[in-house]
Amino acid sequence: DPQRDTRERLRAYLAAYDARFIGATAAAPVLERLADDLGVGLAPAAPGGAPPHYRGSLVLVGPDGAIRAEYLPPFDVPRLTAAYLRARRGRQ
């Protein structure tokens, strides 16, 4: 959410998982292009013609630009951390 997720908030939030994580924030059109390029996009339009919306996912992208994982809310920090560590262990 570009209105809420400042650099400082993202940095503090992600540091709880791993200080090496990098968050991305920008104007909504820029984030939409990034999400589209990564293949994660927005949630589908709601019934009744409501526009698509940000689904609030946390996407882990490797240094090579490949998506490593996508986690959907609600986020439980201990479970999310455990899932990340399992995924990381599987790639080493």
CSV table of C-alpha atoms in Angstrom, one decimal, residues 8-64:
chain,number,residue,atom,x,y,z
A,8,GLU,CA,11.0,3.2,7.0
A,9,ARG,CA,7.9,1.1,7.8
A,10,LEU,CA,8.8,-1.5,5.2
A,11,ARG,CA,12.4,-1.7,6.5
A,12,ALA,CA,11.2,-2.1,10.1
A,13,TYR,CA,8.6,-4.7,9.1
A,14,LEU,CA,10.9,-6.8,7.0
A,15,ALA,CA,13.8,-6.6,9.5
A,16,ALA,CA,11.7,-8.8,11.8
A,17,TYR,CA,12.2,-11.6,9.3
A,18,ASP,CA,15.6,-10.9,7.9
A,19,ALA,CA,17.6,-7.7,7.9
A,20,ARG,CA,18.7,-8.4,4.3
A,21,PHE,CA,15.2,-8.3,2.9
A,22,ILE,CA,14.4,-5.3,0.7
A,23,GLY,CA,11.0,-3.8,0.4
A,24,ALA,CA,9.6,-1.9,-2.6
A,25,THR,CA,7.2,1.0,-2.5
A,26,ALA,CA,6.2,3.6,-5.1
A,27,ALA,CA,3.2,5.2,-6.6
A,28,ALA,CA,0.4,2.7,-7.3
A,29,PRO,CA,0.9,2.5,-11.1
A,30,VAL,CA,4.6,1.8,-10.6
A,31,LEU,CA,3.9,-1.0,-8.1
A,32,GLU,CA,1.2,-2.4,-10.5
A,33,ARG,CA,3.8,-2.7,-13.3
A,34,LEU,CA,6.3,-4.3,-10.9
A,35,ALA,CA,3.7,-6.8,-9.7
A,36,ASP,CA,2.7,-7.5,-13.3
A,37,ASP,CA,6.4,-8.0,-14.3
A,38,LEU,CA,6.9,-10.4,-11.5
A,39,GLY,CA,3.6,-12.3,-12.3
A,40,VAL,CA,1.9,-11.6,-9.0
A,41,GLY,CA,-0.4,-8.8,-10.0
A,42,LEU,CA,-3.5,-7.6,-8.2
A,43,ALA,CA,-6.4,-9.6,-6.8
A,44,PRO,CA,-9.2,-10.2,-9.3
A,45,ALA,CA,-12.0,-7.7,-9.7
A,46,ALA,CA,-14.7,-8.2,-7.1
A,47,PRO,CA,-18.2,-9.3,-8.2
A,48,GLY,CA,-20.4,-6.4,-9.2
A,49,GLY,CA,-17.7,-4.6,-11.2
A,50,ALA,CA,-15.5,-3.3,-8.3
A,51,PRO,CA,-12.0,-2.7,-9.4
A,52,PRO,CA,-9.1,-5.0,-8.7
A,53,HIS,CA,-7.3,-4.4,-5.5
A,54,TYR,CA,-4.0,-5.0,-3.7
A,55,ARG,CA,-4.3,-8.4,-2.1
A,56,GLY,CA,-1.7,-7.7,0.6
A,57,SER,CA,0.6,-10.5,-0.2
A,58,LEU,CA,4.3,-10.7,0.7
A,59,VAL,CA,6.3,-11.9,-2.3
A,60,LEU,CA,9.9,-13.1,-1.9
A,61,VAL,CA,12.0,-12.4,-5.0
A,62,GLY,CA,15.5,-13.8,-5.4
A,63,PRO,CA,18.5,-11.8,-6.6
A,64,ASP,CA,17.9,-13.4,-10.0
